[in-house]
PDB file of C-alpha atoms and ligand atoms in Angstrom:
ATOM      1  CA  MET A 176     -38.728 -53.466  16.073  1.00  0.00           C
ATOM      2  CA  SER A 177     -40.944 -55.044  18.476  1.00  0.00           C
ATOM      3  CA  GLY A 178     -39.226 -53.974  22.267  1.00  0.00           C
ATOM      4  CA  PRO A 179     -37.908 -56.178  24.876  1.00  0.00           C
ATOM      5  CA  VAL A 180     -39.123 -59.115  26.650  1.00  0.00           C
ATOM      6  CA  ALA A 181     -38.107 -60.848  30.501  1.00  0.00           C
ATOM      7  CA  PHE A 182     -37.668 -64.655  29.699  1.00  0.00           C
ATOM      8  CA  CYS A 183     -36.966 -67.182  32.811  1.00  0.00           C
ATOM      9  CA  GLY A 184     -34.860 -63.704  34.030  1.00  0.00           C
ATOM     10  CA  LEU A 185     -33.551 -62.783  31.101  1.00  0.00           C
ATOM     11  CA  GLU A 186     -33.691 -59.517  29.428  1.00  0.00           C
ATOM     12  CA  LEU A 187     -34.188 -60.266  25.588  1.00  0.00           C
ATOM     13  CA  ALA A 188     -34.145 -57.201  23.213  1.00  0.00           C
ATOM     14  CA  HIS A 189     -37.026 -58.487  20.949  1.00  0.00           C
ATOM     15  CA  PRO A 190     -38.854 -61.633  20.883  1.00  0.00           C
ATOM     16  CA  VAL A 191     -37.608 -63.279  18.696  1.00  0.00           C
ATOM     17  CA  LEU A 192     -34.935 -66.142  18.524  1.00  0.00           C
ATOM     18  CA  ASN A 193     -33.729 -69.051  16.379  1.00  0.00           C
ATOM     19  CA  GLY A 194     -35.216 -72.943  16.803  1.00  0.00           C
ATOM     20  CA  SER A 195     -31.900 -75.353  17.664  1.00  0.00           C
ATOM     21  CA  GLY A 196     -30.580 -76.468  14.733  1.00  0.00           C
ATOM     22  CA  THR A 197     -31.388 -74.899  11.929  1.00  0.00           C
ATOM     23  CA  TYR A 198     -28.753 -71.593  12.181  1.00  0.00           C
ATOM     24  CA  ASP A 199     -24.982 -72.045  12.632  1.00  0.00           C
ATOM     25  CA  ALA A 200     -23.960 -68.410  13.834  1.00  0.00           C
ATOM     26  CA  ILE A 201     -20.000 -69.700  13.504  1.00  0.00           C
ATOM     27  CA  ALA A 202     -20.395 -70.314  10.177  1.00  0.00           C
ATOM     28  CA  ALA A 203     -22.710 -67.096   9.557  1.00  0.00           C
ATOM     29  CA  GLU A 204     -20.153 -65.118  11.568  1.00  0.00           C
ATOM     30  CA  ARG A 205     -17.232 -66.295   8.561  1.00  0.00           C
ATOM     31  CA  ALA A 206     -19.553 -66.017   6.128  1.00  0.00           C
ATOM     32  CA  PHE A 207     -20.750 -62.085   6.587  1.00  0.00           C
ATOM     33  CA  GLY A 208     -18.042 -61.071   8.844  1.00  0.00           C
ATOM     34  CA  PRO A 209     -17.898 -58.986  11.755  1.00  0.00           C
ATOM     35  CA  ALA A 210     -21.422 -57.068  10.229  1.00  0.00           C
ATOM     36  CA  PHE A 211     -22.994 -60.055  10.887  1.00  0.00           C
ATOM     37  CA  LEU A 212     -22.484 -59.379  14.820  1.00  0.00           C
ATOM     38  CA  ALA A 213     -23.355 -56.008  14.906  1.00  0.00           C
ATOM     39  CA  GLU A 214     -27.152 -56.826  13.341  1.00  0.00           C
ATOM     40  CA  PHE A 215     -27.525 -59.788  14.687  1.00  0.00           C
ATOM     41  CA  PRO A 216     -30.803 -61.763  14.089  1.00  0.00           C
ATOM     42  CA  PHE A 217     -31.596 -63.180  17.158  1.00  0.00           C
ATOM     43  CA  ALA A 218     -32.388 -61.883  20.657  1.00  0.00           C
ATOM     44  CA  ALA A 219     -30.910 -65.106  22.239  1.00  0.00           C
ATOM     45  CA  PHE A 220     -29.148 -67.932  20.273  1.00  0.00           C
ATOM     46  CA  VAL A 221     -29.902 -71.444  20.739  1.00  0.00           C
ATOM     47  CA  SER A 222     -27.287 -74.009  19.967  1.00  0.00           C
ATOM     48  CA  LYS A 223     -27.907 -77.217  17.956  1.00  0.00           C
ATOM     49  CA  THR A 224     -28.397 -80.165  20.276  1.00  0.00           C
ATOM     50  CA  ILE A 225     -25.040 -81.789  21.880  1.00  0.00           C
ATOM     51  CA  THR A 226     -24.731 -85.381  22.933  1.00  0.00           C
ATOM     52  CA  LEU A 227     -21.819 -86.597  25.328  1.00  0.00           C
ATOM     53  CA  ALA A 228     -20.267 -88.501  22.770  1.00  0.00           C
ATOM     54  CA  PRO A 229     -19.140 -87.350  18.856  1.00  0.00           C
ATOM     55  CA  ARG A 230     -21.918 -88.798  15.911  1.00  0.00           C
ATOM     56  CA  GLN A 231     -21.736 -88.908  12.697  1.00  0.00           C
ATOM     57  CA  GLY A 232     -25.694 -88.242  11.942  1.00  0.00           C
ATOM     58  CA  ASN A 233     -27.693 -90.228   9.590  1.00  0.00           C
ATOM     59  CA  PRO A 234     -26.288 -91.153   6.157  1.00  0.00           C
ATOM     60  CA  PRO A 235     -27.032 -89.134   3.560  1.00  0.00           C
ATOM     61  CA  PRO A 236     -29.479 -88.386   2.100  1.00  0.00           C
ATOM     62  CA  ARG A 237     -30.806 -85.918   4.864  1.00  0.00           C
ATOM     63  CA  LEU A 238     -33.140 -83.462   3.258  1.00  0.00           C
ATOM     64  CA  TRP A 239     -36.448 -83.779   1.238  1.00  0.00           C
ATOM     65  CA  GLU A 240     -38.594 -80.969   0.143  1.00  0.00           C
ATOM     66  CA  VAL A 241     -41.918 -81.272   0.648  1.00  0.00           C
ATOM     67  CA  PRO A 242     -44.617 -78.596  -0.635  1.00  0.00           C
ATOM     68  CA  ALA A 243     -44.177 -75.412   2.166  1.00  0.00           C
ATOM     69  CA  GLY A 244     -41.583 -76.972   3.637  1.00  0.00           C
ATOM     70  CA  MET A 245     -39.294 -79.888   3.975  1.00  0.00           C
ATOM     71  CA  ILE A 246     -38.200 -83.202   6.077  1.00  0.00           C
ATOM     72  CA  ASN A 247     -34.588 -83.386   7.841  1.00  0.00           C
ATOM     73  CA  SER A 248     -33.333 -86.463   8.897  1.00  0.00           C
ATOM     74  CA  ILE A 249     -29.967 -84.962  10.144  1.00  0.00           C
ATOM     75  CA  GLY A 250     -29.767 -87.395  13.218  1.00  0.00           C
ATOM     76  CA  LEU A 251     -27.715 -85.156  15.649  1.00  0.00           C
ATOM     77  CA  PRO A 252     -24.255 -85.251  14.081  1.00  0.00           C
ATOM     78  CA  ASN A 253     -21.868 -82.730  16.768  1.00  0.00           C
ATOM     79  CA  LYS A 254     -18.687 -82.938  17.826  1.00  0.00           C
ATOM     80  CA  GLY A 255     -19.632 -84.092  21.324  1.00  0.00           C
ATOM     81  CA  LEU A 256     -19.828 -82.519  24.452  1.00  0.00           C
ATOM     82  CA  ASP A 257     -16.217 -82.187  25.752  1.00  0.00           C
ATOM     83  CA  ALA A 258     -15.165 -80.885  21.919  1.00  0.00           C
ATOM     84  CA  TYR A 259     -18.438 -78.119  22.022  1.00  0.00           C
ATOM     85  CA  LEU A 260     -17.302 -76.791  25.887  1.00  0.00           C
ATOM     86  CA  ALA A 261     -13.594 -76.375  24.247  1.00  0.00           C
ATOM     87  CA  GLU A 262     -14.011 -75.067  20.817  1.00  0.00           C
ATOM     88  CA  ASP A 263     -17.811 -73.935  20.214  1.00  0.00           C
ATOM     89  CA  LEU A 264     -18.778 -72.738  23.333  1.00  0.00           C
ATOM     90  CA  PRO A 265     -15.831 -69.783  23.320  1.00  0.00           C
ATOM     91  CA  LYS A 266     -16.629 -68.812  19.918  1.00  0.00           C
ATOM     92  CA  LEU A 267     -20.595 -68.439  20.793  1.00  0.00           C
ATOM     93  CA  ALA A 268     -19.862 -66.687  23.851  1.00  0.00           C
ATOM     94  CA  ARG A 269     -18.571 -63.732  21.569  1.00  0.00           C
ATOM     95  CA  LEU A 270     -22.565 -63.433  19.867  1.00  0.00           C
ATOM     96  CA  PRO A 271     -23.802 -60.370  21.183  1.00  0.00           C
ATOM     97  CA  VAL A 272     -26.695 -61.914  22.576  1.00  0.00           C
ATOM     98  CA  PRO A 273     -27.829 -65.157  25.918  1.00  0.00           C
ATOM     99  CA  LEU A 274     -26.844 -68.374  25.120  1.00  0.00           C
ATOM    100  CA  ILE A 275     -29.205 -71.041  25.200  1.00  0.00           C
ATOM    101  CA  VAL A 276     -27.462 -75.013  24.529  1.00  0.00           C
ATOM    102  CA  ASN A 277     -30.140 -77.591  23.767  1.00  0.00           C
ATOM    103  CA  VAL A 278     -28.151 -80.938  25.170  1.00  0.00           C
ATOM    104  CA  MET A 279     -29.853 -84.317  23.966  1.00  0.00           C
ATOM    105  CA  GLY A 280     -29.092 -87.845  25.772  1.00  0.00           C
ATOM    106  CA  PHE A 281     -29.730 -91.103  25.619  1.00  0.00           C
ATOM    107  CA  THR A 282     -30.584 -91.903  29.496  1.00  0.00           C
ATOM    108  CA  ARG A 283     -31.662 -89.849  32.429  1.00  0.00           C
ATOM    109  CA  ASP A 284     -27.954 -89.760  33.760  1.00  0.00           C
ATOM    110  CA  GLU A 285     -26.622 -88.848  30.132  1.00  0.00           C
ATOM    111  CA  VAL A 286     -28.742 -86.067  30.398  1.00  0.00           C
ATOM    112  CA  GLY A 287     -27.877 -85.099  33.914  1.00  0.00           C
ATOM    113  CA  ARG A 288     -24.362 -85.116  33.610  1.00  0.00           C
ATOM    114  CA  LEU A 289     -24.766 -82.776  30.396  1.00  0.00           C
ATOM    115  CA  VAL A 290     -27.086 -80.452  32.073  1.00  0.00           C
ATOM    116  CA  ALA A 291     -24.312 -80.615  34.893  1.00  0.00           C
ATOM    117  CA  SER A 292     -21.622 -79.271  32.335  1.00  0.00           C
ATOM    118  CA  VAL A 293     -22.646 -76.707  30.871  1.00  0.00           C
ATOM    119  CA  GLY A 294     -24.909 -75.153  33.546  1.00  0.00           C
ATOM    120  CA  ALA A 295     -21.803 -74.573  35.329  1.00  0.00           C
ATOM    121  CA  ARG A 296     -20.445 -72.923  32.169  1.00  0.00           C
ATOM    122  CA  PRO A 297     -20.881 -68.483  33.079  1.00  0.00           C
ATOM    123  CA  GLU A 298     -20.974 -68.307  29.427  1.00  0.00           C
ATOM    124  CA  VAL A 299     -24.425 -70.082  29.535  1.00  0.00           C
ATOM    125  CA  ALA A 300     -28.047 -68.260  29.935  1.00  0.00           C
ATOM    126  CA  ALA A 301     -29.918 -71.627  30.040  1.00  0.00           C
ATOM    127  CA  ILE A 302     -30.297 -74.910  28.799  1.00  0.00           C
ATOM    128  CA  GLU A 303     -33.239 -76.193  26.779  1.00  0.00           C
ATOM    129  CA  LEU A 304     -33.894 -79.870  26.923  1.00  0.00           C
ATOM    130  CA  ASN A 305     -34.796 -81.861  23.922  1.00  0.00           C
ATOM    131  CA  VAL A 306     -36.490 -84.624  24.417  1.00  0.00           C
ATOM    132  CA  SER A 307     -38.328 -84.304  21.157  1.00  0.00           C
ATOM    133  CA  CYS A 308     -35.823 -85.366  18.284  1.00  0.00           C
ATOM    134  CA  PRO A 309     -38.591 -87.674  16.330  1.00  0.00           C
ATOM    135  CA  ASN A 310     -34.497 -88.750  14.555  1.00  0.00           C
ATOM    136  CA  VAL A 311     -33.383 -91.200  16.661  1.00  0.00           C
ATOM    137  CA  GLU A 312     -35.060 -93.938  18.750  1.00  0.00           C
ATOM    138  CA  SER A 313     -34.474 -93.019  22.251  1.00  0.00           C
ATOM    139  CA  GLY A 314     -36.218 -89.391  21.485  1.00  0.00           C
ATOM    140  CA  LEU A 315     -39.504 -90.569  21.134  1.00  0.00           C
ATOM    141  CA  VAL A 316     -39.578 -91.975  24.146  1.00  0.00           C
ATOM    142  CA  MET A 317     -38.729 -89.415  26.882  1.00  0.00           C
ATOM    143  CA  GLY A 318     -40.893 -86.430  25.425  1.00  0.00           C
ATOM    144  CA  ALA A 319     -43.880 -88.237  24.754  1.00  0.00           C
ATOM    145  CA  ASP A 320     -44.854 -89.484  27.634  1.00  0.00           C
ATOM    146  CA  ALA A 321     -46.107 -87.045  30.288  1.00  0.00           C
ATOM    147  CA  GLY A 322     -44.367 -89.997  33.311  1.00  0.00           C
ATOM    148  CA  GLU A 323     -41.196 -90.021  30.876  1.00  0.00           C
ATOM    149  CA  THR A 324     -41.146 -86.321  30.890  1.00  0.00           C
ATOM    150  CA  ALA A 325     -41.291 -85.743  34.536  1.00  0.00           C
ATOM    151  CA  ALA A 326     -39.012 -88.240  36.139  1.00  0.00           C
ATOM    152  CA  LEU A 327     -36.550 -86.516  33.778  1.00  0.00           C
ATOM    153  CA  VAL A 328     -37.068 -82.958  34.182  1.00  0.00           C
ATOM    154  CA  THR A 329     -36.920 -84.442  37.985  1.00  0.00           C
ATOM    155  CA  HIS A 330     -33.396 -85.927  37.702  1.00  0.00           C
ATOM    156  CA  VAL A 331     -32.426 -82.995  35.809  1.00  0.00           C
ATOM    157  CA  ARG A 332     -33.507 -80.154  37.241  1.00  0.00           C
ATOM    158  CA  PRO A 333     -31.657 -79.787  40.898  1.00  0.00           C
ATOM    159  CA  LEU A 334     -28.494 -80.266  38.829  1.00  0.00           C
ATOM    160  CA  THR A 335     -28.339 -76.505  37.625  1.00  0.00           C
ATOM    161  CA  ALA A 336     -29.448 -73.285  38.987  1.00  0.00           C
ATOM    162  CA  LYS A 337     -29.584 -72.089  35.667  1.00  0.00           C
ATOM    163  CA  PRO A 338     -33.167 -71.940  33.391  1.00  0.00           C
ATOM    164  CA  LEU A 339     -34.373 -74.716  31.931  1.00  0.00           C
ATOM    165  CA  ILE A 340     -36.452 -75.079  28.761  1.00  0.00           C
ATOM    166  CA  VAL A 341     -38.231 -78.486  27.805  1.00  0.00           C
ATOM    167  CA  LYS A 342     -38.121 -78.609  23.585  1.00  0.00           C
ATOM    168  CA  LEU A 343     -41.321 -80.591  23.434  1.00  0.00           C
ATOM    169  CA  THR A 344     -42.121 -83.006  20.514  1.00  0.00           C
ATOM    170  CA  PRO A 345     -45.333 -82.618  18.613  1.00  0.00           C
ATOM    171  CA  ASN A 346     -45.552 -86.393  18.233  1.00  0.00           C
ATOM    172  CA  ALA A 347     -47.072 -87.148  21.263  1.00  0.00           C
ATOM    173  CA  THR A 348     -50.749 -88.326  22.406  1.00  0.00           C
ATOM    174  CA  ASP A 349     -51.413 -85.441  24.925  1.00  0.00           C
ATOM    175  CA  VAL A 350     -49.141 -82.197  24.530  1.00  0.00           C
ATOM    176  CA  PRO A 351     -50.109 -80.655  26.991  1.00  0.00           C
ATOM    177  CA  ALA A 352     -49.927 -83.489  29.308  1.00  0.00           C
ATOM    178  CA  VAL A 353     -46.230 -83.524  28.613  1.00  0.00           C
ATOM    179  CA  ALA A 354     -45.854 -79.668  29.220  1.00  0.00           C
ATOM    180  CA  LEU A 355     -47.740 -79.959  32.343  1.00  0.00           C
ATOM    181  CA  ALA A 356     -45.869 -82.362  33.427  1.00  0.00           C
ATOM    182  CA  ALA A 357     -42.571 -80.828  33.087  1.00  0.00           C
ATOM    183  CA  GLN A 358     -43.803 -77.749  34.553  1.00  0.00           C
ATOM    184  CA  GLU A 359     -44.375 -79.935  37.788  1.00  0.00           C
ATOM    185  CA  ALA A 360     -41.068 -81.334  37.545  1.00  0.00           C
ATOM    186  CA  GLY A 361     -39.791 -77.892  37.500  1.00  0.00           C
ATOM    187  CA  ALA A 362     -38.943 -76.983  34.209  1.00  0.00           C
ATOM    188  CA  ASP A 363     -38.644 -72.663  33.642  1.00  0.00           C
ATOM    189  CA  ALA A 364     -40.141 -73.167  30.538  1.00  0.00           C
ATOM    190  CA  VAL A 365     -41.702 -74.962  27.466  1.00  0.00           C
ATOM    191  CA  SER A 366     -40.508 -75.083  23.877  1.00  0.00           C
ATOM    192  CA  LEU A 367     -42.284 -76.141  21.208  1.00  0.00           C
ATOM    193  CA  ILE A 368     -43.123 -77.301  18.209  1.00  0.00           C
ATOM    194  CA  ASN A 369     -40.432 -79.751  17.158  1.00  0.00           C
ATOM    195  CA  THR A 370     -40.396 -81.676  13.714  1.00  0.00           C
ATOM    196  CA  LEU A 371     -43.331 -83.566  13.006  1.00  0.00           C
ATOM    197  CA  ARG A 372     -42.711 -87.477  12.288  1.00  0.00           C
ATOM    198  CA  GLY A 373     -42.962 -87.583   7.938  1.00  0.00           C
ATOM    199  CA  MET A 374     -41.239 -89.705   5.401  1.00  0.00           C
ATOM    200  CA  ALA A 375     -40.763 -89.245   1.579  1.00  0.00           C
ATOM    201  CA  LEU A 376     -40.084 -91.986  -0.764  1.00  0.00           C
ATOM    202  CA  HIS A 377     -37.498 -91.811  -3.747  1.00  0.00           C
ATOM    203  CA  PRO A 378     -39.386 -91.370  -7.272  1.00  0.00           C
ATOM    204  CA  ARG A 379     -38.533 -93.974  -8.490  1.00  0.00           C
ATOM    205  CA  SER A 380     -37.229 -96.900  -6.048  1.00  0.00           C
ATOM    206  CA  GLY A 381     -39.779 -96.284  -3.978  1.00  0.00           C
ATOM    207  CA  ARG A 382     -37.310 -97.060  -1.163  1.00  0.00           C
ATOM    208  CA  PRO A 383     -37.473 -94.547   1.733  1.00  0.00           C
ATOM    209  CA  TRP A 384     -35.747 -91.429   0.284  1.00  0.00           C
ATOM    210  CA  LEU A 385     -33.926 -90.108   3.356  1.00  0.00           C
ATOM    211  CA  GLY A 386     -30.936 -92.025   5.007  1.00  0.00           C
ATOM    212  CA  GLY A 387     -32.781 -92.393   7.899  1.00  0.00           C
ATOM    213  CA  THR A 388     -35.892 -93.465   6.495  1.00  0.00           C
ATOM    214  CA  THR A 389     -38.100 -91.160   8.275  1.00  0.00           C
ATOM    215  CA  GLY A 390     -37.707 -87.480   9.417  1.00  0.00           C
ATOM    216  CA  GLY A 391     -38.911 -84.010  10.741  1.00  0.00           C
ATOM    217  CA  VAL A 392     -41.346 -82.250   8.679  1.00  0.00           C
ATOM    218  CA  SER A 393     -40.884 -78.173   9.349  1.00  0.00           C
ATOM    219  CA  GLY A 394     -41.783 -75.086   7.738  1.00  0.00           C
ATOM    220  CA  PRO A 395     -45.047 -72.979   6.703  1.00  0.00           C
ATOM    221  CA  ALA A 396     -46.778 -76.908   6.620  1.00  0.00           C
ATOM    222  CA  VAL A 397     -46.647 -76.985  10.252  1.00  0.00           C
ATOM    223  CA  ARG A 398     -48.038 -73.647  11.190  1.00  0.00           C
ATOM    224  CA  ALA A 399     -51.188 -74.592  11.688  1.00  0.00           C
ATOM    225  CA  VAL A 400     -50.093 -77.147  13.821  1.00  0.00           C
ATOM    226  CA  ALA A 401     -47.971 -75.534  15.976  1.00  0.00           C
ATOM    227  CA  LEU A 402     -50.385 -72.617  16.957  1.00  0.00           C
ATOM    228  CA  ALA A 403     -52.769 -75.079  17.770  1.00  0.00           C
ATOM    229  CA  GLN A 404     -50.354 -76.982  19.891  1.00  0.00           C
ATOM    230  CA  VAL A 405     -49.275 -73.573  21.525  1.00  0.00           C
ATOM    231  CA  HIS A 406     -52.895 -73.073  22.264  1.00  0.00           C
ATOM    232  CA  ASP A 407     -53.247 -75.698  24.096  1.00  0.00           C
ATOM    233  CA  VAL A 408     -50.308 -75.369  25.829  1.00  0.00           C
ATOM    234  CA  ALA A 409     -51.088 -72.281  27.292  1.00  0.00           C
ATOM    235  CA  LEU A 410     -54.005 -73.214  28.564  1.00  0.00           C
ATOM    236  CA  ARG A 411     -52.553 -75.787  30.712  1.00  0.00           C
ATOM    237  CA  VAL A 412     -49.512 -74.451  32.015  1.00  0.00           C
ATOM    238  CA  ARG A 413     -48.190 -71.253  33.836  1.00  0.00           C
ATOM    239  CA  ILE A 414     -44.505 -72.026  32.775  1.00  0.00           C
ATOM    240  CA  PRO A 415     -43.631 -69.027  29.820  1.00  0.00           C
ATOM    241  CA  ILE A 416     -43.743 -71.086  26.290  1.00  0.00           C
ATOM    242  CA  VAL A 417     -41.026 -70.201  22.888  1.00  0.00           C
ATOM    243  CA  GLY A 418     -43.206 -71.149  20.210  1.00  0.00           C
ATOM    244  CA  MET A 419     -42.388 -72.287  17.030  1.00  0.00           C
ATOM    245  CA  GLY A 420     -43.005 -73.807  13.520  1.00  0.00           C
ATOM    246  CA  GLY A 421     -43.481 -72.847   9.878  1.00  0.00           C
ATOM    247  CA  VAL A 422     -42.992 -68.909  10.900  1.00  0.00           C
ATOM    248  CA  GLN A 423     -41.991 -66.525   7.910  1.00  0.00           C
ATOM    249  CA  THR A 424     -43.149 -63.036   8.941  1.00  0.00           C
ATOM    250  CA  GLY A 425     -44.117 -60.950  11.788  1.00  0.00           C
ATOM    251  CA  ARG A 426     -48.070 -61.835  11.120  1.00  0.00           C
ATOM    252  CA  ASP A 427     -46.975 -65.881  11.689  1.00  0.00           C
ATOM    253  CA  ALA A 428     -44.859 -64.438  14.700  1.00  0.00           C
ATOM    254  CA  ARG A 429     -47.832 -62.548  16.151  1.00  0.00           C
ATOM    255  CA  ASP A 430     -50.244 -65.045  16.134  1.00  0.00           C
ATOM    256  CA  LEU A 431     -47.368 -67.527  18.331  1.00  0.00           C
ATOM    257  CA  LEU A 432     -48.093 -64.599  20.440  1.00  0.00           C
ATOM    258  CA  ASP A 433     -51.388 -64.350  20.720  1.00  0.00           C
ATOM    259  CA  ALA A 434     -51.876 -68.027  20.898  1.00  0.00           C
ATOM    260  CA  GLY A 435     -49.894 -67.905  24.502  1.00  0.00           C
ATOM    261  CA  ALA A 436     -45.990 -67.825  23.392  1.00  0.00           C
ATOM    262  CA  THR A 437     -43.842 -65.489  24.867  1.00  0.00           C
ATOM    263  CA  LEU A 438     -41.164 -65.753  22.385  1.00  0.00           C
ATOM    264  CA  VAL A 439     -41.073 -66.841  19.083  1.00  0.00           C
ATOM    265  CA  ALA A 440     -38.372 -68.852  16.810  1.00  0.00           C
ATOM    266  CA  VAL A 441     -37.423 -69.201  13.364  1.00  0.00           C
ATOM    267  CA  GLY A 442     -36.484 -72.494  11.829  1.00  0.00           C
ATOM    268  CA  THR A 443     -36.651 -73.173   8.459  1.00  0.00           C
ATOM    269  CA  GLU A 444     -37.683 -69.409   7.046  1.00  0.00           C
ATOM    270  CA  SER A 445     -33.411 -68.654   7.896  1.00  0.00           C
ATOM    271  CA  PHE A 446     -32.167 -71.155   5.155  1.00  0.00           C
ATOM    272  CA  ARG A 447     -34.179 -69.098   2.867  1.00  0.00           C
ATOM    273  CA  ASP A 448     -32.814 -65.814   4.479  1.00  0.00           C
ATOM    274  CA  PRO A 449     -30.392 -65.679   7.604  1.00  0.00           C
ATOM    275  CA  ALA A 450     -31.335 -61.853   8.534  1.00  0.00           C
ATOM    276  CA  ALA A 451     -35.414 -63.460   8.701  1.00  0.00           C
ATOM    277  CA  GLY A 452     -35.201 -63.143  13.008  1.00  0.00           C
ATOM    278  CA  ALA A 453     -34.359 -59.017  12.597  1.00  0.00           C
ATOM    279  CA  ARG A 454     -37.009 -58.509   9.741  1.00  0.00           C
ATOM    280  CA  ILE A 455     -39.752 -60.700  11.525  1.00  0.00           C
ATOM    281  CA  ALA A 456     -38.875 -58.819  14.678  1.00  0.00           C
ATOM    282  CA  ALA A 457     -38.565 -55.548  13.205  1.00  0.00           C
ATOM    283  CA  GLU A 458     -42.090 -56.693  11.051  1.00  0.00           C
ATOM    284  CA  LEU A 459     -43.900 -57.766  14.574  1.00  0.00           C
ATOM    285  CA  GLY A 460     -43.079 -53.972  16.127  1.00  0.00           C
ATOM    286  CA  GLU A 461     -44.847 -52.591  12.868  1.00  0.00           C
ATOM    287  CA  ILE A 462     -47.320 -55.208  13.499  1.00  0.00           C
ATOM    288  CA  ALA A 463     -47.726 -53.425  17.264  1.00  0.00           C
ATOM    289  CA  ALA A 464     -47.409 -50.116  16.003  1.00  0.00           C
ATOM    290  CA  ALA A 465     -50.294 -50.081  13.697  1.00  0.00           C
ATOM    291  CA  THR A 466     -52.875 -52.265  16.034  1.00  0.00           C
ATOM    292  CA  GLY A 467     -52.108 -52.044  19.459  1.00  0.00           C
ATOM    293  CA  ASP A 468     -50.391 -54.866  20.988  1.00  0.00           C
ATOM    294  CA  ALA A 469     -52.138 -57.844  21.877  1.00  0.00           C
ATOM    295  CA  ARG A 470     -50.395 -58.158  25.056  1.00  0.00           C
ATOM    296  CA  ASP A 471     -51.854 -54.334  26.385  1.00  0.00           C
ATOM    297  CA  LEU A 472     -55.445 -56.095  26.037  1.00  0.00           C
ATOM    298  CA  GLY A 473     -54.916 -58.889  28.832  1.00  0.00           C
ATOM    299  CA  PRO A 474     -52.749 -62.127  28.696  1.00  0.00           C
ATOM    300  CA  PRO A 475     -53.018 -64.277  26.375  1.00  0.00           C
ATOM    301  CA  ARG A 476     -53.961 -67.228  28.040  1.00  0.00           C
ATOM    302  CA  ALA A 477     -57.286 -65.594  27.996  1.00  0.00           C
ATOM    303  CA  VAL A 478     -58.241 -67.141  24.590  1.00  0.00           C
ATOM    304  CA  ALA A 479     -61.233 -69.350  25.501  1.00  0.00           C
ATOM    305  CA  PRO A 480     -60.987 -73.341  26.003  1.00  0.00           C
ATOM    306  CA  ARG A 481     -63.096 -74.814  23.168  1.00  0.00           C
TER     307      ARG A 481
HETATM  308  O1  RRO B 255     -31.372 -83.891  14.138  1.00  0.00           O
HETATM  309  C1  RRO B 255     -32.071 -83.956  13.771  1.00  0.00           C
HETATM  310  O2  RRO B 255     -32.200 -84.804  12.973  1.00  0.00           O
HETATM  311  C2  RRO B 255     -33.049 -83.123  14.148  1.00  0.00           C
HETATM  312  C3  RRO B 255     -33.108 -83.153  15.631  1.00  0.00           C
HETATM  313 BR1  RRO B 255     -32.035 -83.679  17.300  1.00  0.00          BR
HETATM  314  C4  RRO B 255     -34.240 -82.429  16.451  1.00  0.00           C
HETATM  315  O3  RRO B 255     -34.968 -82.271  16.945  1.00  0.00           O
HETATM  316  N1  RRO B 255     -35.134 -82.155  15.633  1.00  0.00           N
HETATM  317  C5  RRO B 255     -35.255 -82.212  13.862  1.00  0.00           C
HETATM  318  O4  RRO B 255     -36.084 -81.842  13.311  1.00  0.00           O
HETATM  319  N2  RRO B 255     -34.103 -82.875  13.235  1.00  0.00           N
END
């Protein structure tokens, strides 16, 4: 097992967590029983995105398989802030790891109300701002523009003392500029990448397959994109980075750490193997034992700019 990591004031047992929206811990506990909590695969748990009001999400179909990955167009279905706090948070608080709650709003004021309410709960260790959802109209706006991101983080920063992680969209012209804007406005960390905007056509009708027309591509297909974006962001910011995108093995996780990430998140791979997080953390430990931990050789930010 790979060793403990400090992240935004949290002490994590290892550097592997889940990507938001890719792991239903409440359903997993129901399915796998108490052993699941004892062998929880992640060092912190990131809950799926919540919004102020309940949402049905996009009409089906919501998934399409692509070579080495998939496209999702889920559209933020969730029970809304009040029901989340009353029903889900007490269950998630039983997990044996720190809880990070992911929130998204359609105006700055909405995000502020989410951050203030969620941040006031003692069960919550940190908050992740989803400025990167490619599936609903407004998601693209805030995270695709450095000025919008700066204004959002400036608005919500005074509303909580808890660590704020800004989850970046890869669907932006200058992702490092957005990351820098988040840092300068007071973000404690950035996470990337969310899914890449994509589309599939119905094989017979030629019309969009997904109920939401377009969706987000994830899985090994996006791994090289994630690596490049983490590398580029690491050259611009000094706050920690949670790297993700197509991680299936300890080697993939090690690459993101070497590119400048402090933590690594597993997403699509957990659908195939619910214990993937624990396996990847163990493989990271094996790589460190076999080759020496690259972090001992100096800061990963020393990767030469191109
Ligand atoms: O719900 C979704 O369709 C969704 C979200 Br909020 C997100 O952040 N990323 C994604 O791929 N899908």
